GROMACS .gro file of C-alpha atoms in nm:
model
  443
    1UNK     CA    1  -1.729   0.557   4.482
    2UNK     CA    2  -2.083   0.692   4.512
    3UNK     CA    3  -2.142   0.533   4.855
    4UNK     CA    4  -1.880   0.595   5.122
    5UNK     CA    5  -1.875   0.416   5.455
    6UNK     CA    6  -1.887   0.621   5.772
    7UNK     CA    7  -1.511   0.582   5.817
    8UNK     CA    8  -1.434   0.675   5.455
    9UNK     CA    9  -1.656   0.984   5.474
   10UNK     CA   10  -1.502   1.091   5.805
   11UNK     CA   11  -1.148   1.061   5.668
   12UNK     CA   12  -1.230   1.260   5.355
   13UNK     CA   13  -1.405   1.539   5.546
   14UNK     CA   14  -1.113   1.566   5.789
   15UNK     CA   15  -0.877   1.608   5.496
   16UNK     CA   16  -1.089   1.890   5.349
   17UNK     CA   17  -1.124   2.070   5.683
   18UNK     CA   18  -0.745   2.067   5.722
   19UNK     CA   19  -0.720   2.305   5.424
   20UNK     CA   20  -0.947   2.566   5.585
   21UNK     CA   21  -0.823   2.907   5.701
   22UNK     CA   22  -1.168   3.049   5.777
   23UNK     CA   23  -1.306   3.132   6.122
   24UNK     CA   24  -1.559   2.851   6.078
   25UNK     CA   25  -1.583   2.583   5.814
   26UNK     CA   26  -1.834   2.311   5.735
   27UNK     CA   27  -1.791   2.033   5.479
   28UNK     CA   28  -2.072   1.808   5.362
   29UNK     CA   29  -2.078   1.522   5.116
   30UNK     CA   30  -2.368   1.338   4.956
   31UNK     CA   31  -2.373   1.040   4.725
   32UNK     CA   32  -2.626   0.805   4.571
   33UNK     CA   33  -2.626   0.491   4.363
   34UNK     CA   34  -2.932   0.343   4.197
   35UNK     CA   35  -3.135   0.292   3.884
   36UNK     CA   36  -3.476   0.313   3.724
   37UNK     CA   37  -3.710   0.176   3.460
   38UNK     CA   38  -3.980   0.379   3.288
   39UNK     CA   39  -4.245   0.205   3.079
   40UNK     CA   40  -4.542   0.311   2.867
   41UNK     CA   41  -4.782   0.141   2.624
   42UNK     CA   42  -4.695  -0.187   2.796
   43UNK     CA   43  -4.328  -0.166   2.701
   44UNK     CA   44  -4.011  -0.037   2.862
   45UNK     CA   45  -3.914   0.301   2.717
   46UNK     CA   46  -3.605   0.394   2.920
   47UNK     CA   47  -3.382   0.235   3.182
   48UNK     CA   48  -3.056   0.330   3.344
   49UNK     CA   49  -2.825   0.341   3.641
   50UNK     CA   50  -2.720   0.662   3.815
   51UNK     CA   51  -2.419   0.712   4.040
   52UNK     CA   52  -2.334   1.055   4.172
   53UNK     CA   53  -2.142   1.221   4.454
   54UNK     CA   54  -2.076   1.583   4.542
   55UNK     CA   55  -1.902   1.780   4.813
   56UNK     CA   56  -1.984   2.128   4.948
   57UNK     CA   57  -1.767   2.358   5.158
   58UNK     CA   58  -1.904   2.653   5.355
   59UNK     CA   59  -1.652   2.903   5.493
   60UNK     CA   60  -1.749   3.173   5.741
   61UNK     CA   61  -1.598   3.503   5.854
   62UNK     CA   62  -1.811   3.671   6.117
   63UNK     CA   63  -2.163   3.653   5.972
   64UNK     CA   64  -2.040   3.631   5.613
   65UNK     CA   65  -2.061   3.286   5.455
   66UNK     CA   66  -1.969   3.143   5.116
   67UNK     CA   67  -2.034   2.798   4.975
   68UNK     CA   68  -1.857   2.620   4.688
   69UNK     CA   69  -1.925   2.273   4.549
   70UNK     CA   70  -1.723   2.015   4.358
   71UNK     CA   71  -1.744   1.659   4.229
   72UNK     CA   72  -1.369   1.596   4.207
   73UNK     CA   73  -1.182   1.445   4.499
   74UNK     CA   74  -0.811   1.480   4.429
   75UNK     CA   75  -0.607   1.676   4.682
   76UNK     CA   76  -0.557   1.976   4.452
   77UNK     CA   77  -0.929   1.993   4.370
   78UNK     CA   78  -1.025   1.969   4.737
   79UNK     CA   79  -0.794   2.251   4.837
   80UNK     CA   80  -0.920   2.459   4.545
   81UNK     CA   81  -1.285   2.429   4.650
   82UNK     CA   82  -1.197   2.535   5.006
   83UNK     CA   83  -1.017   2.844   4.876
   84UNK     CA   84  -1.309   2.926   4.649
   85UNK     CA   85  -1.555   2.909   4.940
   86UNK     CA   86  -1.330   3.143   5.141
   87UNK     CA   87  -1.319   3.391   4.852
   88UNK     CA   88  -1.697   3.385   4.823
   89UNK     CA   89  -1.738   3.434   5.197
   90UNK     CA   90  -1.516   3.745   5.191
   91UNK     CA   91  -1.730   3.890   4.910
   92UNK     CA   92  -2.066   3.802   5.064
   93UNK     CA   93  -2.282   4.047   5.263
   94UNK     CA   94  -2.329   3.973   5.632
   95UNK     CA   95  -2.625   3.748   5.708
   96UNK     CA   96  -2.809   3.892   6.009
   97UNK     CA   97  -2.967   3.550   6.077
   98UNK     CA   98  -2.645   3.350   6.068
   99UNK     CA   99  -2.596   3.117   6.364
  100UNK     CA  100  -2.254   2.982   6.476
  101UNK     CA  101  -2.192   2.621   6.385
  102UNK     CA  102  -2.280   2.349   6.631
  103UNK     CA  103  -2.017   2.149   6.815
  104UNK     CA  104  -1.982   1.778   6.871
  105UNK     CA  105  -2.301   1.581   6.934
  106UNK     CA  106  -2.406   1.218   6.960
  107UNK     CA  107  -2.654   1.079   6.710
  108UNK     CA  108  -2.832   0.747   6.741
  109UNK     CA  109  -2.770   0.499   6.462
  110UNK     CA  110  -3.060   0.503   6.218
  111UNK     CA  111  -3.242   0.205   6.064
  112UNK     CA  112  -3.280   0.353   5.716
  113UNK     CA  113  -3.052   0.109   5.530
  114UNK     CA  114  -3.165  -0.224   5.387
  115UNK     CA  115  -2.901  -0.447   5.220
  116UNK     CA  116  -3.154  -0.622   4.994
  117UNK     CA  117  -3.261  -0.292   4.842
  118UNK     CA  118  -2.899  -0.180   4.813
  119UNK     CA  119  -2.822  -0.498   4.617
  120UNK     CA  120  -3.086  -0.436   4.349
  121UNK     CA  121  -2.968  -0.480   3.990
  122UNK     CA  122  -3.115  -0.401   3.647
  123UNK     CA  123  -3.244  -0.760   3.642
  124UNK     CA  124  -3.424  -0.703   3.975
  125UNK     CA  125  -3.598  -0.396   3.835
  126UNK     CA  126  -3.684  -0.574   3.510
  127UNK     CA  127  -3.843  -0.865   3.698
  128UNK     CA  128  -4.056  -0.629   3.907
  129UNK     CA  129  -4.177  -0.442   3.600
  130UNK     CA  130  -4.244  -0.769   3.413
  131UNK     CA  131  -4.484  -0.871   3.691
  132UNK     CA  132  -4.670  -0.544   3.649
  133UNK     CA  133  -4.693  -0.578   3.271
  134UNK     CA  134  -4.816  -0.935   3.307
  135UNK     CA  135  -5.130  -0.798   3.472
  136UNK     CA  136  -5.217  -0.532   3.216
  137UNK     CA  137  -5.133  -0.734   2.905
  138UNK     CA  138  -5.353  -1.021   3.018
  139UNK     CA  139  -5.643  -0.781   3.084
  140UNK     CA  140  -5.603  -0.595   2.754
  141UNK     CA  141  -5.520  -0.267   2.929
  142UNK     CA  142  -5.232  -0.026   2.875
  143UNK     CA  143  -4.986   0.051   3.154
  144UNK     CA  144  -4.742   0.334   3.211
  145UNK     CA  145  -4.520   0.326   3.516
  146UNK     CA  146  -4.193   0.412   3.684
  147UNK     CA  147  -3.977   0.211   3.921
  148UNK     CA  148  -3.672   0.358   4.091
  149UNK     CA  149  -3.435   0.242   4.363
  150UNK     CA  150  -3.156   0.431   4.532
  151UNK     CA  151  -2.896   0.390   4.803
  152UNK     CA  152  -2.769   0.717   4.940
  153UNK     CA  153  -2.549   0.860   5.211
  154UNK     CA  154  -2.490   1.202   5.365
  155UNK     CA  155  -2.216   1.319   5.598
  156UNK     CA  156  -2.124   1.654   5.750
  157UNK     CA  157  -1.828   1.775   5.957
  158UNK     CA  158  -1.735   2.121   6.083
  159UNK     CA  159  -1.448   2.299   6.252
  160UNK     CA  160  -1.636   2.294   6.586
  161UNK     CA  161  -1.613   1.914   6.607
  162UNK     CA  162  -1.952   1.812   6.467
  163UNK     CA  163  -1.966   1.493   6.261
  164UNK     CA  164  -2.281   1.317   6.142
  165UNK     CA  165  -2.336   1.036   5.894
  166UNK     CA  166  -2.641   0.859   5.756
  167UNK     CA  167  -2.703   0.594   5.492
  168UNK     CA  168  -3.035   0.476   5.357
  169UNK     CA  169  -3.218   0.289   5.084
  170UNK     CA  170  -3.544   0.350   4.905
  171UNK     CA  171  -3.751   0.194   4.627
  172UNK     CA  172  -4.060   0.355   4.472
  173UNK     CA  173  -4.310   0.228   4.217
  174UNK     CA  174  -4.608   0.389   4.047
  175UNK     CA  175  -4.834   0.263   3.769
  176UNK     CA  176  -5.127   0.404   3.574
  177UNK     CA  177  -5.355   0.172   3.374
  178UNK     CA  178  -5.595   0.281   3.100
  179UNK     CA  179  -5.847   0.106   2.878
  180UNK     CA  180  -5.804   0.093   2.502
  181UNK     CA  181  -6.046   0.382   2.447
  182UNK     CA  182  -5.864   0.602   2.699
  183UNK     CA  183  -6.188   0.668   2.886
  184UNK     CA  184  -6.102   0.498   3.216
  185UNK     CA  185  -5.795   0.504   3.438
  186UNK     CA  186  -5.657   0.341   3.752
  187UNK     CA  187  -5.350   0.414   3.963
  188UNK     CA  188  -5.136   0.264   4.238
  189UNK     CA  189  -4.812   0.375   4.404
  190UNK     CA  190  -4.583   0.211   4.658
  191UNK     CA  191  -4.267   0.312   4.842
  192UNK     CA  192  -4.048   0.109   5.079
  193UNK     CA  193  -3.709   0.097   5.246
  194UNK     CA  194  -3.706  -0.281   5.196
  195UNK     CA  195  -3.770  -0.396   4.837
  196UNK     CA  196  -3.892  -0.736   4.958
  197UNK     CA  197  -4.213  -0.558   5.067
  198UNK     CA  198  -4.280  -0.433   4.713
  199UNK     CA  199  -4.542  -0.638   4.527
  200UNK     CA  200  -4.576  -0.481   4.183
  201UNK     CA  201  -4.818  -0.753   4.070
  202UNK     CA  202  -5.072  -0.679   4.346
  203UNK     CA  203  -5.030  -0.303   4.310
  204UNK     CA  204  -5.099  -0.324   3.938
  205UNK     CA  205  -5.403  -0.545   4.005
  206UNK     CA  206  -5.542  -0.263   4.219
  207UNK     CA  207  -5.480  -0.011   3.939
  208UNK     CA  208  -5.642  -0.252   3.693
  209UNK     CA  209  -5.952  -0.293   3.908
  210UNK     CA  210  -5.986   0.084   3.940
  211UNK     CA  211  -5.958   0.122   3.564
  212UNK     CA  212  -6.211  -0.148   3.477
  213UNK     CA  213  -6.454  -0.012   3.734
  214UNK     CA  214  -6.420   0.346   3.605
  215UNK     CA  215  -6.558   0.284   3.258
  216UNK     CA  216  -6.884   0.467   3.179
  217UNK     CA  217  -6.848   0.732   3.450
  218UNK     CA  218  -7.162   0.939   3.514
  219UNK     CA  219  -7.182   1.309   3.588
  220UNK     CA  220  -7.338   1.403   3.920
  221UNK     CA  221  -7.390   1.747   4.070
  222UNK     CA  222  -7.097   1.902   4.257
  223UNK     CA  223  -7.155   2.006   4.616
  224UNK     CA  224  -7.075   1.888   4.968
  225UNK     CA  225  -7.041   1.512   5.002
  226UNK     CA  226  -6.924   1.255   5.251
  227UNK     CA  227  -6.600   1.128   5.099
  228UNK     CA  228  -6.372   0.833   5.163
  229UNK     CA  229  -6.017   0.930   5.080
  230UNK     CA  230  -5.788   0.637   5.007
  231UNK     CA  231  -5.437   0.678   5.159
  232UNK     CA  232  -5.286   0.815   4.836
  233UNK     CA  233  -5.559   1.079   4.809
  234UNK     CA  234  -5.530   1.165   5.179
  235UNK     CA  235  -5.152   1.201   5.142
  236UNK     CA  236  -5.184   1.449   4.854
  237UNK     CA  237  -5.445   1.642   5.050
  238UNK     CA  238  -5.251   1.668   5.373
  239UNK     CA  239  -4.882   1.702   5.290
  240UNK     CA  240  -4.905   2.083   5.273
  241UNK     CA  241  -4.972   2.096   5.647
  242UNK     CA  242  -4.674   1.890   5.764
  243UNK     CA  243  -4.410   2.162   5.823
  244UNK     CA  244  -4.538   2.276   6.165
  245UNK     CA  245  -4.307   2.578   6.141
  246UNK     CA  246  -4.305   2.812   6.441
  247UNK     CA  247  -4.173   3.118   6.259
  248UNK     CA  248  -4.441   3.130   5.991
  249UNK     CA  249  -4.704   3.068   6.261
  250UNK     CA  250  -4.573   3.346   6.486
  251UNK     CA  251  -4.546   3.586   6.194
  252UNK     CA  252  -4.909   3.530   6.101
  253UNK     CA  253  -4.842   3.347   5.775
  254UNK     CA  254  -4.967   3.000   5.862
  255UNK     CA  255  -5.273   2.794   5.941
  256UNK     CA  256  -5.111   2.759   6.284
  257UNK     CA  257  -5.131   3.137   6.341
  258UNK     CA  258  -5.382   3.268   6.591
  259UNK     CA  259  -5.597   3.565   6.494
  260UNK     CA  260  -5.469   3.872   6.673
  261UNK     CA  261  -5.122   3.723   6.722
  262UNK     CA  262  -4.955   3.413   6.862
  263UNK     CA  263  -4.989   3.052   6.757
  264UNK     CA  264  -5.233   2.769   6.807
  265UNK     CA  265  -4.983   2.567   7.010
  266UNK     CA  266  -5.173   2.384   7.282
  267UNK     CA  267  -5.509   2.439   7.113
  268UNK     CA  268  -5.756   2.186   6.974
  269UNK     CA  269  -5.693   2.228   6.601
  270UNK     CA  270  -5.869   1.922   6.456
  271UNK     CA  271  -6.083   1.624   6.554
  272UNK     CA  272  -5.960   1.426   6.860
  273UNK     CA  273  -5.919   1.116   6.640
  274UNK     CA  274  -5.618   1.285   6.472
  275UNK     CA  275  -5.269   1.208   6.606
  276UNK     CA  276  -4.966   1.296   6.394
  277UNK     CA  277  -4.603   1.244   6.493
  278UNK     CA  278  -4.255   1.179   6.355
  279UNK     CA  279  -4.027   0.898   6.467
  280UNK     CA  280  -3.693   0.817   6.299
  281UNK     CA  281  -3.713   0.461   6.433
  282UNK     CA  282  -4.054   0.368   6.293
  283UNK     CA  283  -3.980   0.034   6.119
  284UNK     CA  284  -4.221   0.101   5.832
  285UNK     CA  285  -4.098   0.456   5.763
  286UNK     CA  286  -3.754   0.517   5.916
  287UNK     CA  287  -3.572   0.849   5.874
  288UNK     CA  288  -3.238   1.009   5.952
  289UNK     CA  289  -3.161   1.079   6.318
  290UNK     CA  290  -3.029   1.431   6.243
  291UNK     CA  291  -3.126   1.727   6.026
  292UNK     CA  292  -2.920   1.951   5.798
  293UNK     CA  293  -2.824   2.184   6.084
  294UNK     CA  294  -2.681   1.893   6.283
  295UNK     CA  295  -2.967   1.880   6.534
  296UNK     CA  296  -3.061   1.532   6.660
  297UNK     CA  297  -3.409   1.404   6.576
  298UNK     CA  298  -3.619   1.216   6.829
  299UNK     CA  299  -3.976   1.094   6.829
  300UNK     CA  300  -4.187   1.410   6.831
  301UNK     CA  301  -4.561   1.450   6.873
  302UNK     CA  302  -4.698   1.727   6.649
  303UNK     CA  303  -5.072   1.676   6.698
  304UNK     CA  304  -5.200   1.458   6.981
  305UNK     CA  305  -5.573   1.379   6.987
  306UNK     CA  306  -5.634   1.690   6.779
  307UNK     CA  307  -5.423   1.925   6.997
  308UNK     CA  308  -5.112   2.100   6.858
  309UNK     CA  309  -4.827   1.978   7.079
  310UNK     CA  310  -4.507   2.106   6.914
  311UNK     CA  311  -4.380   2.348   6.652
  312UNK     CA  312  -4.044   2.326   6.477
  313UNK     CA  313  -3.794   2.603   6.556
  314UNK     CA  314  -3.491   2.681   6.344
  315UNK     CA  315  -3.179   2.764   6.542
  316UNK     CA  316  -3.209   3.135   6.456
  317UNK     CA  317  -3.576   3.161   6.547
  318UNK     CA  318  -3.529   2.959   6.865
  319UNK     CA  319  -3.245   3.191   6.971
  320UNK     CA  320  -3.457   3.497   6.895
  321UNK     CA  321  -3.748   3.360   7.098
  322UNK     CA  322  -3.539   3.215   7.380
  323UNK     CA  323  -3.651   2.856   7.331
  324UNK     CA  324  -3.481   2.526   7.244
  325UNK     CA  325  -3.434   2.454   6.871
  326UNK     CA  326  -3.669   2.187   6.737
  327UNK     CA  327  -3.591   2.023   6.401
  328UNK     CA  328  -3.878   1.972   6.160
  329UNK     CA  329  -4.017   1.625   6.095
  330UNK     CA  330  -3.800   1.374   5.912
  331UNK     CA  331  -4.105   1.159   5.850
  332UNK     CA  332  -4.480   1.185   5.911
  333UNK     CA  333  -4.692   0.914   6.072
  334UNK     CA  334  -5.065   0.955   6.128
  335UNK     CA  335  -5.232   0.704   6.354
  336UNK     CA  336  -5.528   0.517   6.208
  337UNK     CA  337  -5.796   0.276   6.314
  338UNK     CA  338  -5.879  -0.087   6.243
  339UNK     CA  339  -6.127  -0.040   5.958
  340UNK     CA  340  -6.051  -0.138   5.598
  341UNK     CA  341  -6.157   0.078   5.305
  342UNK     CA  342  -6.437  -0.175   5.248
  343UNK     CA  343  -6.554  -0.121   5.607
  344UNK     CA  344  -6.560   0.256   5.553
  345UNK     CA  345  -6.765   0.208   5.236
  346UNK     CA  346  -7.013  -0.020   5.415
  347UNK     CA  347  -7.068   0.246   5.682
  348UNK     CA  348  -7.155   0.516   5.425
  349UNK     CA  349  -7.515   0.582   5.325
  350UNK     CA  350  -7.431   0.822   5.043
  351UNK     CA  351  -7.087   0.947   4.946
  352UNK     CA  352  -6.790   0.952   4.709
  353UNK     CA  353  -6.485   0.722   4.706
  354UNK     CA  354  -6.175   0.914   4.594
  355UNK     CA  355  -5.877   0.708   4.477
  356UNK     CA  356  -5.635   0.991   4.402
  357UNK     CA  357  -5.603   1.370   4.385
  358UNK     CA  358  -5.373   1.571   4.160
  359UNK     CA  359  -5.283   1.919   4.030
  360UNK     CA  360  -5.321   2.056   4.383
  361UNK     CA  361  -5.256   2.427   4.428
  362UNK     CA  362  -5.257   2.653   4.732
  363UNK     CA  363  -5.540   2.910   4.742
  364UNK     CA  364  -5.486   3.057   5.090
  365UNK     CA  365  -5.188   2.957   5.311
  366UNK     CA  366  -5.343   3.105   5.625
  367UNK     CA  367  -5.644   2.875   5.609
  368UNK     CA  368  -5.458   2.612   5.402
  369UNK     CA  369  -5.736   2.621   5.143
  370UNK     CA  370  -5.642   2.401   4.847
  371UNK     CA  371  -5.787   2.335   4.505
  372UNK     CA  372  -5.728   2.035   4.282
  373UNK     CA  373  -5.890   1.750   4.091
  374UNK     CA  374  -5.984   1.387   4.148
  375UNK     CA  375  -5.852   1.125   3.906
  376UNK     CA  376  -5.788   0.755   3.843
  377UNK     CA  377  -6.109   0.620   3.992
  378UNK     CA  378  -6.389   0.822   4.156
  379UNK     CA  379  -6.702   0.633   4.261
  380UNK     CA  380  -7.051   0.700   4.400
  381UNK     CA  381  -7.147   0.512   4.718
  382UNK     CA  382  -7.506   0.439   4.817
  383UNK     CA  383  -7.630   0.227   5.107
  384UNK     CA  384  -7.284   0.094   5.182
  385UNK     CA  385  -7.200  -0.016   4.828
  386UNK     CA  386  -7.021   0.133   4.528
  387UNK     CA  387  -7.300   0.197   4.276
  388UNK     CA  388  -7.121   0.347   3.975
  389UNK     CA  389  -6.816   0.549   3.868
  390UNK     CA  390  -6.854   0.926   3.848
  391UNK     CA  391  -6.685   1.194   3.643
  392UNK     CA  392  -6.402   1.372   3.814
  393UNK     CA  393  -6.449   1.679   4.032
  394UNK     CA  394  -6.258   1.993   4.115
  395UNK     CA  395  -6.244   2.039   4.491
  396UNK     CA  396  -6.190   2.346   4.712
  397UNK     CA  397  -6.111   2.232   5.063
  398UNK     CA  398  -5.872   2.285   5.353
  399UNK     CA  399  -5.716   1.981   5.523
  400UNK     CA  400  -5.768   2.160   5.856
  401UNK     CA  401  -6.142   2.192   5.793
  402UNK     CA  402  -6.142   1.840   5.653
  403UNK     CA  403  -5.987   1.698   5.971
  404UNK     CA  404  -6.254   1.875   6.176
  405UNK     CA  405  -6.516   1.689   5.973
  406UNK     CA  406  -6.352   1.352   6.028
  407UNK     CA  407  -6.589   1.060   6.088
  408UNK     CA  408  -6.362   0.755   6.079
  409UNK     CA  409  -6.007   0.636   6.009
  410UNK     CA  410  -5.891   0.311   5.856
  411UNK     CA  411  -5.567   0.115   5.874
  412UNK     CA  412  -5.261   0.327   5.797
  413UNK     CA  413  -5.055   0.251   5.486
  414UNK     CA  414  -4.724   0.377   5.353
  415UNK     CA  415  -4.816   0.607   5.065
  416UNK     CA  416  -4.593   0.796   4.827
  417UNK     CA  417  -4.649   1.140   4.680
  418UNK     CA  418  -4.498   1.144   4.331
  419UNK     CA  419  -4.495   1.524   4.340
  420UNK     CA  420  -4.267   1.554   4.642
  421UNK     CA  421  -4.115   1.202   4.620
  422UNK     CA  422  -4.180   1.161   4.991
  423UNK     CA  423  -4.348   0.871   5.166
  424UNK     CA  424  -4.592   0.897   5.456
  425UNK     CA  425  -4.781   0.659   5.684
  426UNK     CA  426  -5.139   0.776   5.638
  427UNK     CA  427  -5.473   0.597   5.695
  428UNK     CA  428  -5.776   0.614   5.467
  429UNK     CA  429  -6.032   0.852   5.609
  430UNK     CA  430  -6.403   0.918   5.596
  431UNK     CA  431  -6.489   1.290   5.584
  432UNK     CA  432  -6.827   1.463   5.587
  433UNK     CA  433  -6.911   1.782   5.395
  434UNK     CA  434  -6.613   1.771   5.160
  435UNK     CA  435  -6.653   2.048   4.898
  436UNK     CA  436  -6.659   1.961   4.529
  437UNK     CA  437  -6.694   2.288   4.339
  438UNK     CA  438  -6.729   2.176   3.975
  439UNK     CA  439  -6.705   1.884   3.734
  440UNK     CA  440  -6.408   1.789   3.516
  441UNK     CA  441  -6.413   1.589   3.193
  442UNK     CA  442  -6.053   1.480   3.242
  443UNK     CA  443  -5.997   1.106   3.297
   0.00000   0.00000   0.00000
């Protein structure tokens, strides 16, 4: 029962709404069905299937709202959760930022569901992991990885006539390889809507190559270097800047705030080679066509040729400022170029190739200054060739400054951040004057 069709979800939500006595009522339901395999030391350690579904009811009186949740779906249980939400609403303080619920709207049908991914079984997952382990066992390396697939749906209906439904699939894979001595490491991660695009064998080969090439890393002086960030590293570096929130910018709390007041909307923020947008119908990274407030999502340009084109406005902040609400991005796509990573390396006289970043922490949200570490393959480039692996660095850098020092972009790839479990379409990038502040002995 974890995945309801659009018609099944609509019928259930109508039944729940019929119990409501509140001034406004919203009912939402979410469900997912999927499974995973985790492996370490070249052997599967855990595996399982997960099926879950839950329903939430929000009742409103004036500006007072209360929400109750349940995972039972009998008539008595459904009426009980509605009554509980009404009791909580009566007890709640008024929310000065509460906005009345939206009415009926039309949403385009999304392309987020893939039947092949939805049909994955434990045997499918085992076969994919076996291909990964084939690589590392043959090379005498040790692998640790995680593969997970899920099919999920969400639906919402309210007393004003709004109804929205979405269903999607996802499969993610990540693997870390290490040598027997534990002195070298390689990593690869992939995420897709369509599992037929997932090649765990090739991904593990990449992680293996990184590992073998990382042995005997040398220490070099920290400082400012030209760097080539592979898509995974670029994703980790940039995902903190992808909210594009108008309120935080207008309140002076964001890298999009202008000194002295206002925002940087319409200004040249980064290099003209940078174009970032969201599009729910991108075939390589589709997303839902509506957000949690029930606002429709369309293709939206956030940064065009380096200029900030749009900011996202919540319904409350849009009403306060007298503008149209703008939902935040459901996905992030950054345009790239035609160059491969090898082409970027060949064009570099002296620099550092960074495979991955991790343990990233915010230092200053107004400048978006971040600190973190390199890992899983860091290499010194000289005269267009990788010369030798180097010990890992701590960096202190802002993605905004970084994108003003952009020299070249490669072909975009779908990359997954295992910290946020989100996927992005991001190209590799060549950056000058990237700041490495110290060395790290971590592998």
